[in-house]
XYZ file of C-alpha atoms in Angstrom:
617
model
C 35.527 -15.496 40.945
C 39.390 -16.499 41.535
C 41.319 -19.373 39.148
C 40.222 -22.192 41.262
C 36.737 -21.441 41.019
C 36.653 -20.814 37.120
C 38.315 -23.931 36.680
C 35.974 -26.323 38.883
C 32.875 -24.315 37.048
C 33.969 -25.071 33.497
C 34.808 -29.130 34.434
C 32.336 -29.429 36.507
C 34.361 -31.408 38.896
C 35.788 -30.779 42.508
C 38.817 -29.495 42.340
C 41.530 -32.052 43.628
C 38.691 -33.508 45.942
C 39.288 -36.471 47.687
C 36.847 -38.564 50.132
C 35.858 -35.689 52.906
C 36.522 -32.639 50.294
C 40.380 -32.897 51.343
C 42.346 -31.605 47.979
C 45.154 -33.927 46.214
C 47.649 -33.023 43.698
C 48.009 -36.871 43.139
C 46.008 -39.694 43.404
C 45.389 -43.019 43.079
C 42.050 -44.497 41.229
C 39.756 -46.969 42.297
C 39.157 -49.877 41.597
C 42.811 -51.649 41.380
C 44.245 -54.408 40.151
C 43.098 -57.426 42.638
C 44.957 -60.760 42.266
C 43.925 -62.913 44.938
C 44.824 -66.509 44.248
C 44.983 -68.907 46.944
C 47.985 -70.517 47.749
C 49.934 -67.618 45.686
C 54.093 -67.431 45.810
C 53.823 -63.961 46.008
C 53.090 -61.412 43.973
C 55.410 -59.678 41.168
C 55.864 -57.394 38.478
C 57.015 -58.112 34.611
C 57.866 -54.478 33.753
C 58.938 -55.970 30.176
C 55.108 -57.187 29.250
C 53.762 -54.892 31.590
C 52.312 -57.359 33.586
C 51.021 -58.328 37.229
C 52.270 -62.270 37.560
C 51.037 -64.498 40.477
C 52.859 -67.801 40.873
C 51.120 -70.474 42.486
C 52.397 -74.194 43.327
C 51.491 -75.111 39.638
C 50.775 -72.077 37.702
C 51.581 -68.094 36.819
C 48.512 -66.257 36.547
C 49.283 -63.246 34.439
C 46.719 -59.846 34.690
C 47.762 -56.574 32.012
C 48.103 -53.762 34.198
C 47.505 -50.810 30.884
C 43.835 -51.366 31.395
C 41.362 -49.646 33.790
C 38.766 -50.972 34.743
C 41.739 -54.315 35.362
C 40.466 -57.533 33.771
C 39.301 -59.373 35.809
C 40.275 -62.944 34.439
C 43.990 -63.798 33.935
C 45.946 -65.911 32.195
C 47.246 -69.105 33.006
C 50.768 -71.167 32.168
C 51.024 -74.427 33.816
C 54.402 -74.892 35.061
C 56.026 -77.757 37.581
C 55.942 -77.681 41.327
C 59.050 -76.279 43.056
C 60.706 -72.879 44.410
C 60.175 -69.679 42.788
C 62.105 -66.867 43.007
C 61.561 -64.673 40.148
C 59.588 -65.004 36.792
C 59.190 -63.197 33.537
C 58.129 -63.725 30.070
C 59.897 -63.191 26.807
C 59.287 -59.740 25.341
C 57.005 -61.945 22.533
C 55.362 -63.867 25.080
C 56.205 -67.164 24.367
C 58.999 -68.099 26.613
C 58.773 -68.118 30.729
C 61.455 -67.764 32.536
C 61.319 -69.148 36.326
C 64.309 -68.849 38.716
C 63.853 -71.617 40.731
C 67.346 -71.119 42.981
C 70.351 -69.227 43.212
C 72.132 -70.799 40.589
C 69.447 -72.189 37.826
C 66.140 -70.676 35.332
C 64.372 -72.892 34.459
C 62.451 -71.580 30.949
C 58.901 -72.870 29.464
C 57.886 -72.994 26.245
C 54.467 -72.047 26.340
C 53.629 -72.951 22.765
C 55.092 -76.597 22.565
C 54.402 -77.221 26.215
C 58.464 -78.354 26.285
C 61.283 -77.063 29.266
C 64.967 -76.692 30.217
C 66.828 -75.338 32.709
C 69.911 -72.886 32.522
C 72.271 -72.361 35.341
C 74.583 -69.620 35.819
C 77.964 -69.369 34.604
C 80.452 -70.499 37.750
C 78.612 -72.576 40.285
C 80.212 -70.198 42.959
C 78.156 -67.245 41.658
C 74.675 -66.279 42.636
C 71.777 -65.443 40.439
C 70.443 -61.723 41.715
C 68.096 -61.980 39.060
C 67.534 -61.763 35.358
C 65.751 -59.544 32.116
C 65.213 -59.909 28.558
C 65.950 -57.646 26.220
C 65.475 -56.779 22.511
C 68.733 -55.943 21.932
C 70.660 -58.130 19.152
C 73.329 -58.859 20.773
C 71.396 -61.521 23.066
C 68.322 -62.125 24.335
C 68.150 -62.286 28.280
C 70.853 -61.244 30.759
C 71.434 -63.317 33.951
C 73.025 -60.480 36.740
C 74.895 -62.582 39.054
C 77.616 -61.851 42.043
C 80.081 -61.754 39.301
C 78.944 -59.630 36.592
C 76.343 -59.953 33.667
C 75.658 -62.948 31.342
C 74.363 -62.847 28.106
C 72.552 -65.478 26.540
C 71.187 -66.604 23.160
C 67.849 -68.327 23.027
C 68.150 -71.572 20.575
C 64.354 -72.469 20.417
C 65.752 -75.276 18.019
C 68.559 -76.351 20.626
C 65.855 -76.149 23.502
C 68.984 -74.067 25.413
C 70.582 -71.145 25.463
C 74.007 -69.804 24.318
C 76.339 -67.786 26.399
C 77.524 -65.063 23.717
C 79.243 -62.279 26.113
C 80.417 -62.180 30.034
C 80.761 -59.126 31.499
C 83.246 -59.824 34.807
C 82.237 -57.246 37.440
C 81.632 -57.659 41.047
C 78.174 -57.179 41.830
C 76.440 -55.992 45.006
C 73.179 -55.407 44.094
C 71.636 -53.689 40.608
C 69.067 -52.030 39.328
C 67.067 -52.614 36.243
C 64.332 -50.791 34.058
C 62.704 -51.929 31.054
C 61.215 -48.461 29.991
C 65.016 -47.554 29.892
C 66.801 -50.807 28.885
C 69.426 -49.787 31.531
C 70.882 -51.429 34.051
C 72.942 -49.948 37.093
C 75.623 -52.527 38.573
C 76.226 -51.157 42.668
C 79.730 -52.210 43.689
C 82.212 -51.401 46.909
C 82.271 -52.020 50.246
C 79.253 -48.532 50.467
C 78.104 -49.769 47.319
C 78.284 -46.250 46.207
C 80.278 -47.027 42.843
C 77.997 -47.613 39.837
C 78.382 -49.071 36.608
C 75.860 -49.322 33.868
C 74.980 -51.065 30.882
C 72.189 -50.100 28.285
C 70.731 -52.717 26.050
C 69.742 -50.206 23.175
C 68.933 -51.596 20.019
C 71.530 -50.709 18.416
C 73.795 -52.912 20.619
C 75.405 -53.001 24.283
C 76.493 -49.455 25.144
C 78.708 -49.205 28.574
C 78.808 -46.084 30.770
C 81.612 -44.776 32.642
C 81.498 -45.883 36.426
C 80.379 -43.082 38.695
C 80.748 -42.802 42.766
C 77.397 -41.221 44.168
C 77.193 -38.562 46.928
C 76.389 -39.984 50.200
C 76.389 -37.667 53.669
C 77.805 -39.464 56.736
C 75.742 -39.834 59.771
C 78.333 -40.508 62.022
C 82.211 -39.451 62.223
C 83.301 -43.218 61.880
C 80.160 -45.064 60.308
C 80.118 -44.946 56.822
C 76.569 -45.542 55.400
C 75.887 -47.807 52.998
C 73.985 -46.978 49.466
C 70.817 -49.370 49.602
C 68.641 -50.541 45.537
C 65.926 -48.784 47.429
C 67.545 -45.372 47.550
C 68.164 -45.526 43.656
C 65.677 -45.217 40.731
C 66.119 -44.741 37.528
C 63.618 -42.006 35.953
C 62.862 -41.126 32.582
C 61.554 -37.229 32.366
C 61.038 -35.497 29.064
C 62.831 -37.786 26.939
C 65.881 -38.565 29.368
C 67.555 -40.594 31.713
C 68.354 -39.804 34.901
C 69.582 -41.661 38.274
C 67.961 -40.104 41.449
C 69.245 -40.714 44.335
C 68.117 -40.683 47.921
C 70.325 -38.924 50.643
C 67.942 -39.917 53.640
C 70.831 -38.186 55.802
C 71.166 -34.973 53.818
C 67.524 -34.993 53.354
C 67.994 -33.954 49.442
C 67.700 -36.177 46.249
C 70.471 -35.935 44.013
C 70.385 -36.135 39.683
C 72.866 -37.454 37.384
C 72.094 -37.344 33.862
C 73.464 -40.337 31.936
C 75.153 -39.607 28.665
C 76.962 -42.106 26.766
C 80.324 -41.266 27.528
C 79.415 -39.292 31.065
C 77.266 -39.409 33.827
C 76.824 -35.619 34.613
C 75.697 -34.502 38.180
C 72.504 -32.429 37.760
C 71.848 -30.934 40.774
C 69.787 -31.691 44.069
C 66.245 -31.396 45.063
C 65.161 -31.085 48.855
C 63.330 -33.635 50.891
C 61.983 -33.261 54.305
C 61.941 -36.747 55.540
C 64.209 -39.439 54.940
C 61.099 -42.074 54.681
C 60.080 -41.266 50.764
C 59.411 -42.652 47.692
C 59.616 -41.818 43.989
C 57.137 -41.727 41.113
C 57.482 -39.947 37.792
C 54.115 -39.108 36.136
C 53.608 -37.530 33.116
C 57.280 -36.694 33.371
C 56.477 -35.087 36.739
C 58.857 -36.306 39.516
C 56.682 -37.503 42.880
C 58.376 -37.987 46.020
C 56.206 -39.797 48.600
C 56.744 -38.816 52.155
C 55.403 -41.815 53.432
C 55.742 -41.031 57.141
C 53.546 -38.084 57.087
C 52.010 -39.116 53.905
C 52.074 -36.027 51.782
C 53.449 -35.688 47.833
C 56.602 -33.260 46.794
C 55.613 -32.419 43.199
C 58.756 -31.413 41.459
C 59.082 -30.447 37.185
C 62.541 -30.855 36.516
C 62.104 -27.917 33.706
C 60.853 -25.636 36.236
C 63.576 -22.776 37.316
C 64.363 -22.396 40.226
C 63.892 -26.447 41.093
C 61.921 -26.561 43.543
C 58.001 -28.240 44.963
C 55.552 -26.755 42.223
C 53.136 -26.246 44.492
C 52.719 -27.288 48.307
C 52.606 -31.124 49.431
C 49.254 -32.456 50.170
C 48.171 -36.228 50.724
C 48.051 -39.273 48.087
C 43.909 -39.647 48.034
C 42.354 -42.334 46.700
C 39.689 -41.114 43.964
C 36.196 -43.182 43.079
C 35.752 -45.661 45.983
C 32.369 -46.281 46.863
C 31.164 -44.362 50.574
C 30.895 -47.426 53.284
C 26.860 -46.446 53.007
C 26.744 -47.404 49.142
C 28.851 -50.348 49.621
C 26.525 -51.808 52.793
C 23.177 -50.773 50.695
C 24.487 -52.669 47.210
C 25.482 -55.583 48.687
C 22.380 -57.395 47.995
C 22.456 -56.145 44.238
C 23.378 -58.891 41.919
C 26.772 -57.220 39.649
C 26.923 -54.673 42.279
C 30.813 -53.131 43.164
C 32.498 -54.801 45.878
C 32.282 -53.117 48.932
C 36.146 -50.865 49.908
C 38.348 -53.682 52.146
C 40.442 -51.913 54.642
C 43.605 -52.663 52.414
C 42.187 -50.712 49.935
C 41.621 -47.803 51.804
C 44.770 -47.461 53.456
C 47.104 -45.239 52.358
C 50.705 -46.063 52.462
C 50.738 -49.433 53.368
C 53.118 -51.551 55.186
C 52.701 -54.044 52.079
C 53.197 -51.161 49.371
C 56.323 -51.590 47.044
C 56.761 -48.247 44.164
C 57.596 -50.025 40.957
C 58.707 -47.880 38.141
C 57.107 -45.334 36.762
C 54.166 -44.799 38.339
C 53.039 -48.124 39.958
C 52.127 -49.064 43.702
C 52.353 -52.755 44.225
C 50.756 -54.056 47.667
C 52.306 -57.241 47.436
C 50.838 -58.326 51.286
C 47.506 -58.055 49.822
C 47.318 -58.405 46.233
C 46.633 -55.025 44.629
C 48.292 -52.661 41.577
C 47.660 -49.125 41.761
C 48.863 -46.149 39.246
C 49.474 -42.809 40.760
C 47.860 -39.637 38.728
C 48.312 -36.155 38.362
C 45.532 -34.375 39.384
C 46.143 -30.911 36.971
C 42.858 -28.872 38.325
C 44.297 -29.448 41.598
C 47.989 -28.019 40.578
C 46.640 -25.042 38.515
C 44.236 -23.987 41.538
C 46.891 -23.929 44.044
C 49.590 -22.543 41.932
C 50.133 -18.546 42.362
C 52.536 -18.293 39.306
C 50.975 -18.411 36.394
C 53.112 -17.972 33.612
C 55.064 -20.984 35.367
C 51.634 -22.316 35.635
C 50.945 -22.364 31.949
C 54.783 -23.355 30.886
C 53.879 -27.048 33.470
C 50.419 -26.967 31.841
C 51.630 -26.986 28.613
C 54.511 -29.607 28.914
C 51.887 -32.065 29.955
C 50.657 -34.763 27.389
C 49.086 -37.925 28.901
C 45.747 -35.579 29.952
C 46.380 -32.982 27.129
C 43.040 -31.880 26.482
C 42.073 -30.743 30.070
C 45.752 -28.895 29.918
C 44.640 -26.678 27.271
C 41.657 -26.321 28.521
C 42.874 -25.159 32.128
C 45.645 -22.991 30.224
C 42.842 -20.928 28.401
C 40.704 -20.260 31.610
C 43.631 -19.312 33.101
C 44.727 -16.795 30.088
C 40.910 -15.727 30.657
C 40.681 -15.475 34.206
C 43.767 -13.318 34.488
C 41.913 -10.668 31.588
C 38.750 -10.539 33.390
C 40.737 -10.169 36.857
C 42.579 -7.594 35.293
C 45.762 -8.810 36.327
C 48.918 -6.552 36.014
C 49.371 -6.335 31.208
C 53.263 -7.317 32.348
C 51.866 -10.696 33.869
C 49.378 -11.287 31.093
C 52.177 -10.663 28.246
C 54.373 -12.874 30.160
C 51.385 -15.629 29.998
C 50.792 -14.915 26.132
C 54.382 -15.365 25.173
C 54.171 -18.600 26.704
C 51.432 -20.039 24.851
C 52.866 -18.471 21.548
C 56.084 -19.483 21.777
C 54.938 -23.356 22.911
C 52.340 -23.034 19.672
C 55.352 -21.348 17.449
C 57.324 -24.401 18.687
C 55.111 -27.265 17.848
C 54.477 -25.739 14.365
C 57.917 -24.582 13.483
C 58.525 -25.878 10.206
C 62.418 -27.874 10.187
C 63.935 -27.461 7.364
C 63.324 -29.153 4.191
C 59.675 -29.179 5.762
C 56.621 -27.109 4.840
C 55.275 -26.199 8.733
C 55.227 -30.001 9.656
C 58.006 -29.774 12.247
C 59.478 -32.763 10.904
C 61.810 -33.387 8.363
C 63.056 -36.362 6.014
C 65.270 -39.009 7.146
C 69.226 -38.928 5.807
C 72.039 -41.329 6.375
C 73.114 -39.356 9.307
C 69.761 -39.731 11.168
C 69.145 -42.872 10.160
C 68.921 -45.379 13.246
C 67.554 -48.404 13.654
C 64.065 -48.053 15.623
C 62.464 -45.612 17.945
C 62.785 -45.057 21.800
C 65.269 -43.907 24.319
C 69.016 -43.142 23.251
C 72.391 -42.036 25.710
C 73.228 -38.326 24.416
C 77.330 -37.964 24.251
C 78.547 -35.869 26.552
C 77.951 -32.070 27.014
C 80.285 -30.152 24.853
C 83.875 -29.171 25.962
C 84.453 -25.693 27.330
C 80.956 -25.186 28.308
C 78.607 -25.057 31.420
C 74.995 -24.763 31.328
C 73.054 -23.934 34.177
C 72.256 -27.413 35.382
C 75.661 -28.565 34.503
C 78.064 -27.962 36.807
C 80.770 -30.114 35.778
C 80.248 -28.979 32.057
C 83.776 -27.866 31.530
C 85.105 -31.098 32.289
C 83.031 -32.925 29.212
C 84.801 -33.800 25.918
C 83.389 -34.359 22.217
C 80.730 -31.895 21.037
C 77.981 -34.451 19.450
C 74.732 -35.412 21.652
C 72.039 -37.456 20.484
C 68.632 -36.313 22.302
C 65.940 -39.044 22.722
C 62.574 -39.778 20.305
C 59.808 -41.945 21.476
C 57.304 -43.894 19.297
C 54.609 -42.450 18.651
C 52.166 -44.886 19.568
C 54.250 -46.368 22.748
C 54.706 -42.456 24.070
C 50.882 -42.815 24.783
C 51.444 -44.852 27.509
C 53.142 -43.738 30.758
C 55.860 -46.927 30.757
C 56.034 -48.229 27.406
C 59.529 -46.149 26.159
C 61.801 -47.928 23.760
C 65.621 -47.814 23.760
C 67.259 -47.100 20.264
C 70.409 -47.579 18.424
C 72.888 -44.474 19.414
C 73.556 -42.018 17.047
C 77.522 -41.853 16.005
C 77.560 -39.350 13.130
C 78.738 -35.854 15.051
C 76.293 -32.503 15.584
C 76.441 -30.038 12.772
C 74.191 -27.162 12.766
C 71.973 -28.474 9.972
C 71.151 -31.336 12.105
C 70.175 -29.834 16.022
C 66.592 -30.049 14.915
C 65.633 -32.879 12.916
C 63.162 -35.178 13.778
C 61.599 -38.093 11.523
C 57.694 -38.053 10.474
C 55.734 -40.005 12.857
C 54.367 -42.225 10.310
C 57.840 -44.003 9.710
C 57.453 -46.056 12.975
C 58.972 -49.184 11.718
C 58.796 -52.704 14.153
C 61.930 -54.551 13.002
C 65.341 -53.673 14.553
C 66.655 -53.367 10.834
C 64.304 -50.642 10.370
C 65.274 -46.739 10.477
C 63.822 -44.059 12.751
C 65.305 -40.455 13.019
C 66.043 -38.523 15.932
C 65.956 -35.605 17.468
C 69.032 -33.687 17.745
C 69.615 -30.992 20.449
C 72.715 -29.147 21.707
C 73.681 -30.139 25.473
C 74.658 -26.550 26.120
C 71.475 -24.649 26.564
C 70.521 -22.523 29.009
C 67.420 -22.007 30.877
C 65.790 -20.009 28.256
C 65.437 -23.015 26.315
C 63.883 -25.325 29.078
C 60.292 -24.856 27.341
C 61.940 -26.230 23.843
C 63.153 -29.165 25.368
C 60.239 -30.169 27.356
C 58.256 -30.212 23.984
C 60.505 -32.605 22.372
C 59.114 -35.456 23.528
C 55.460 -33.921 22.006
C 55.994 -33.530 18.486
C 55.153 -36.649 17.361
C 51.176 -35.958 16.109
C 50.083 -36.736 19.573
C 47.262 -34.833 21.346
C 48.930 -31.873 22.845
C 47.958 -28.613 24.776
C 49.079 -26.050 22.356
C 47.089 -22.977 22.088
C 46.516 -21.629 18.499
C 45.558 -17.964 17.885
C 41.879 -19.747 16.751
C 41.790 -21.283 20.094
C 42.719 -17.611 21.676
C 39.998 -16.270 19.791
C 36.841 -18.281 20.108
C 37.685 -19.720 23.617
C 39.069 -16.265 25.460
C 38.337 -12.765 23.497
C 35.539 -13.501 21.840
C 34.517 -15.461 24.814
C 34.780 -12.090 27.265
C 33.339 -9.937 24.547
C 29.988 -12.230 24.856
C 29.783 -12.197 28.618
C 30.775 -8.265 28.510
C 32.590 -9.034 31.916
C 35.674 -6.585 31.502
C 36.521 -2.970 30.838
C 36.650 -2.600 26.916
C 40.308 -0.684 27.227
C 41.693 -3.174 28.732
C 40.210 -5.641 27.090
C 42.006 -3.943 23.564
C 45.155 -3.800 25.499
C 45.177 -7.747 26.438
C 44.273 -8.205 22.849
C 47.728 -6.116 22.115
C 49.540 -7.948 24.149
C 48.750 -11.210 22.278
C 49.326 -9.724 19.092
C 52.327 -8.252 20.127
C 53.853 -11.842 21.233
C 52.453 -13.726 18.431
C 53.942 -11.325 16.007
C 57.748 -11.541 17.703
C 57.503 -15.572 17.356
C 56.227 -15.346 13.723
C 59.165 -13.181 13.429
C 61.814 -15.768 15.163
C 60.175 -18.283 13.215
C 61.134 -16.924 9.960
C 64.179 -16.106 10.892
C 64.837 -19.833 11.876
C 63.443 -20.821 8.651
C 66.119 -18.670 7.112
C 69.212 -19.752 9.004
C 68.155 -23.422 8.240
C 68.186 -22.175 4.409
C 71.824 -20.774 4.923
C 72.736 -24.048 6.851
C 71.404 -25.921 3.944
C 72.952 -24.101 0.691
C-alpha cells in the first residue's frame, strides 16, 4: 500500500476527488455565495469589511463572505436613486461611501440616516476610485488622475477634511486591504510604480520601481495592464507579482521600506492566467486550459510543487439528487449551469483567494486540497517541509505528515531519505518550541521599548543589508542600512485567510539580541495607541533557513502541524510495533534515526539558548 492509499484509508475520503473521480489540488466548495437581487447595479467587493455589496436603484444589500454555509439574508442601507460607481463602508461600519461620478462620493450615515457629498480635489481630475483606512493620518483616500487625497471624516461637520495631497500622475492603481498598500502605475507603458502603505503607524512611501516587461514586437511596446499586477501576501510578506503574458514567466519583487527588491521569476505556460494565494500557497489559474500551477515560494528550487490539474468544484449535488429533491420542502437547490462552469466568462479573482462571478451573482473561495498534494508529490522530505508550513487546515497536515513518516518505515524506504524526513519534523518542532530569550520554552519573549509598536499586522522590512546577497536576492549588494523589520500577524485575524493587519514600522536598528523576538500572543491590543512586538529576522539568509521563516507567521498559539516526539511515538513506532508490519532491524534503525535528529536539535537548541545568554549579559 503506496502514500496515496494510506492517506485516503486513514481520512476516509477520496483523495483530491472531484465530480467523475478526476483529482484536484484546488478546489472550489459548494454552495457559494448567491446574491441575486433584481434590478442589481452590479455586483462588488468591500475587501475592507469583507463583504459581497449589491447596489440596487435604492439600496446596498450587504452578504459576509467569512461564513460557509453564506447567509442567506443580507443587509440593507437605503440610499437615494442615482449612478453608482463604486461603494464601500467605513472600516466600523457606520459610514457608506457611494461614488456616484467621476468627480463626487457621496457618504451615508447609516446611524442618523443624514448625507453629504465630497468631490475631488481639482474639478479637472478624475476619481479612479477610493479606500478607507485605519491609519491616523486620515481616514479614506480618494486615488484620482492626479495623485492621492487624504481626507478626515468630521462626523460633527457632516464633511470631510483634506489633510495631505500626494501630486502624482496616475494611470491606473492597485489597492489591497489585507496589505494596506497601494501601487500608483504611471508612464506612457505604465510600467513605473509607486506605492504608498497606510500602516498604522503612519503613511510610509516606497521608492518607485520600473517592472520587467518582454516586447512582442521590435517597435510595439506593450503596455503593463491592473490585471497583470497583484499584490500577494505569503508567509508574512509582501510581494508584487507580475504577469509577463509575453515571456510566459511571473516575476517577484519584495517590497521593503526603503527598496523594492526583485525576487526572482516563476514559469507560466499560457499567457491567459490568474493568481490566488492560499494558505500562503501561490495559485496561478491557466484559465484557457483550465488547470492550477501550485507554487510555495519557500520551496528550493521554485518551481510547480506538484503537476497542474483542474480547479473542481467539491459538494454539488449529482443532477439525479437535485431532479429527485425537488419536491422536498428545505431541500438544496438544484446546480444552475453557472454554477457548474468552471472558469467563467463572468469570473473576476479578487484578492486572496476569492472568485467573483459578477455576470451571475456568485462568491467562491479557492482551497487547497493537501491529500491531493501529498499523494501526488514524490519528494517527501519537501513533502513534509510544505506540509508543515501549512496552518489554515493544520490538523489534517500533521496528520498526513505522520502517515507519511510511517508509510516511508513500513515501505522501507532508503534510512538516508527517512533521516532526511525526521530532521524535518524535529527541526520544525525544535523551532516552534525554541525558547527566546528571557523566555522559559514559550518562544516568545517580553515586550521592550525597542519592540514596542503600535498594533499587530503587516510591516515593510528595511532593506536587505549592504554587502550581501542571499540566494533570492540578486540585487542584494546594491541595498543600504542593515535593520529589517519582519512581519507579525494577530493572532486571532491570522485565522482567517484575508484578514492581515498593517502595523506601525519598526525604526530602532537590528542588534543581535533582537533577530528573534516576538511578543506573547495574549498582548493583542485593539487601539492604535496600543503596543504589539515583532518579529525580527535578518534579510540575509540563505536557503537553509527557508523552513524558519515560513514558521514565523505560526508562532502565535495557533493550531499548527508540529510533530512532537509523543506524537512520533504513539502515532508511528508504537503504531508499527502493534500492526507488526516491518522488519524489527529496521524498524530499531528508523527509531535511530529519529533519535539521532532529535538529539542534534536539542543540541542547537541549547546552544541558541546560550548565545542569547551571551547576547544578553
Amino acid at each position: 500500500m503506496g502514500l496515496a492509499e494510506r492517506a485516503s484509508s486513514s481520512s476516509g475520503a477520496r483523495l483530491g476527488m472531484g465530480a467523475g473521480g478526476a483529482k484536484s489540488h484546488a478546489y472550489i466548495q459548494y454552495p457559494p455565495l448567491r446574491c441575486d437581487i433584481p434590478g442589481a447595479a452590479g455586483v462588488m467587493y468591500d475587501d475592507g469589511n469583507k463583504l459581497l455589496l449589491v447596489p440596487a436603484p435604492s439600496k446596498v444589500y450587504s452578504w459576509p463572505t467569512n461564513q460557509h454555509p453564506p447567509a442567506e439574508l443580507p443587509g440593507v442601507t437605503d440610499i437615494k436613486e442615482g449612478p453608482i460607481l463604486g461603494v464601500r463602508y467605513s472600516l466600523d461600519g457606520k459610514i457608506l461611501a457611494i461614488q456616484r461620478t467621476n468627480q463626487e462620493i457621496e457618504f451615508v450615515n447609516k446611524e442618523s440616516c443624514t448625507g453629504f457629498k465630497q468631490q475631488c480635489r481639482s474639478g479637472s481630475d478624475r476619481i479612479f476610485g477610493f479606500f478607507w483606512t485605519d491609519c491616523p493620518a486620515c481616514d479614506i483616500v480618494f486615488v484620482t488622475t492626479s495623485g492621492l487625497e487624504m481626507y478626515t471624516l468630521y462626523l460633527s461637520k457632516n464633511g470631510l477634511k483634506l489633510v495631505e495631497y500626494k501630486k502624482t500622475h496616475v494611470s491606473w492603481y492597485v489597492y489591497t486591504h489585507e496589505s494596506r498598500l497601494v501601487l500608483l502605475a504611471s508612464g506612457m507603458q505604465c510600467k513605473t510604480l509607486s506605492g504608498y502603505q497606510f500602516a498604522a503607524g503612519g503613511i510610509v512611501r516606497l521608492p518607485k520601481y520600473d517592472v520587467t516587461m518582454t516586447k512582442q514586437e521590435y517597435n510595439r511596446k506593450p503596455v503593463l495592464a491592473p490585471e497583470d499586477i497583484r499584490i500577494a501576501t505569503m508567509y508574512g510578506r509582501l510581494y508584487c507579482v507580475q504577469v509577463d503574458r509575453v515571456a510566459l514567466q511571473l516575476h517577484m519583487y519584495r517590497f521593503y521600506r526603503d527598496a523594492v527588491v526583485p525576487q526572482g521569476s516563476l514559469p507560466i505556460f499560457s499567457s491567459h492566467v490568474a493568481i490566488s494565494v492560499v494558505d500562503n500557497v501561490l495559485l496561478v489559474h491557466q484559465t484557457d486550459s483550465q488547470v492550477v500551477l501550485l507554487y510555495d515560494i519557500l520551496t528550493d528550487p521554485r518551481g510547480p510543487i506538484s503537476a497542474p490539474l483542474p480547479l473542481l468544484l467539491r459538494g454539488a449535488p449529482s443532477p439525479a439528487a437535485s431532479s429527485s429533491s425537488n419536491t422536498g420542502k428545505g431541500s438544496r437547490r438544484p446546480l444552475s449551469t453557472a454554477e457548474a462552469t468552471i472558469y467563467g466568462k463572468g469570473w473576476v479573482f479578487i484578492n486572496p483567494d476569492l472568485v467573483l462571478d459578477h455576470m451571475h451573482g456568485l462568491l467562491w473561495r479557492v482551497r487547497l486540497d493537501l491529500e491531493a498534494v501529498a499523494a501526488s508529490s514524490s519528494n517527501l522530505p519537501s513533502l513534509l517541509s510544505f506540509l508543515q508550513r501549512r496552518r489554515f487546515d493544520a490538523p489534517k497536515a500533521k496528520e498526513l505528515s505522520l502517515i507519511v513518516i510511517k508509510s516511508m518505515i513500513i515501505e522501507r524506504r532508503s534510512l538516508r531519505l527517512i533521516a532526511s524526513a525526521m530532521d524535518v519534523v524535529t527541526a520544525s518542532y525544535a523551532q516552534a518550541t525554541r525558547p527566546s530569550s528571557g523566555t522559559g520554552g514559550s518562544g516568545y519573549q517580553p515586550m521592550n521599548k525597542s519592540t514596542a509598536v503600535s498594533s499587530g499586522g503587516i510591516t515593510l522590512s528595511a532593506g536587505p543589508r549592504a554587502g550581501s546577497q542571499s540566494s533570492s536576492n540578486p540585487v542584494g549588494k546594491a541595498m543600504s542600512k542593515s535593520k529589517i523589520v519582519e512581519i507579525e500577524q494577530d493572532a486571532e485575524t491570522v485565522s482567517d485567510a484575508e484578514s492581515i493587519i498593517s502595523s506601525e514600522i519598526e525604526e530602532a536598528p537590528l542588534t543581535s539580541s533582537q533577530e528573534q523576538t516576538s511578543a506573547p500572543s495574549s498582548s493583542r491590543v485593539l487601539s492604535r495607541e496600543g503596543s504589539k512586538g515583532i518579529t525580527m529576522e535578518s534579510s540575509t539568509s540563505n536557503s537553509s533557513s527557508l523552513l524558519a521563516s515560513g514558521l514565523q507567521g505560526l508562532r502565535m498559539g495557533l493550531p499548527a502541524p508540529y510533530i512532537s516526539p509523543d506524537d512520533v511515538l504513539q502515532s508511528v513506532f508504537l503504531a508499527i510495533e502493534e500492526e507488526m508490519c516491518t522488519d524489527s532491524t529496521f524498524y530499531v534503525a528508523a527509531i535511530v534515526e529519529y533519535m539521532r535528529s532529535e538529539g542534534k536539535c536539542a543540541c542547537s537548541s541549547r546552544a541558541a539558548s546560550i548565545d542569547g545568554t551571551t547576547a544578553r549579559s
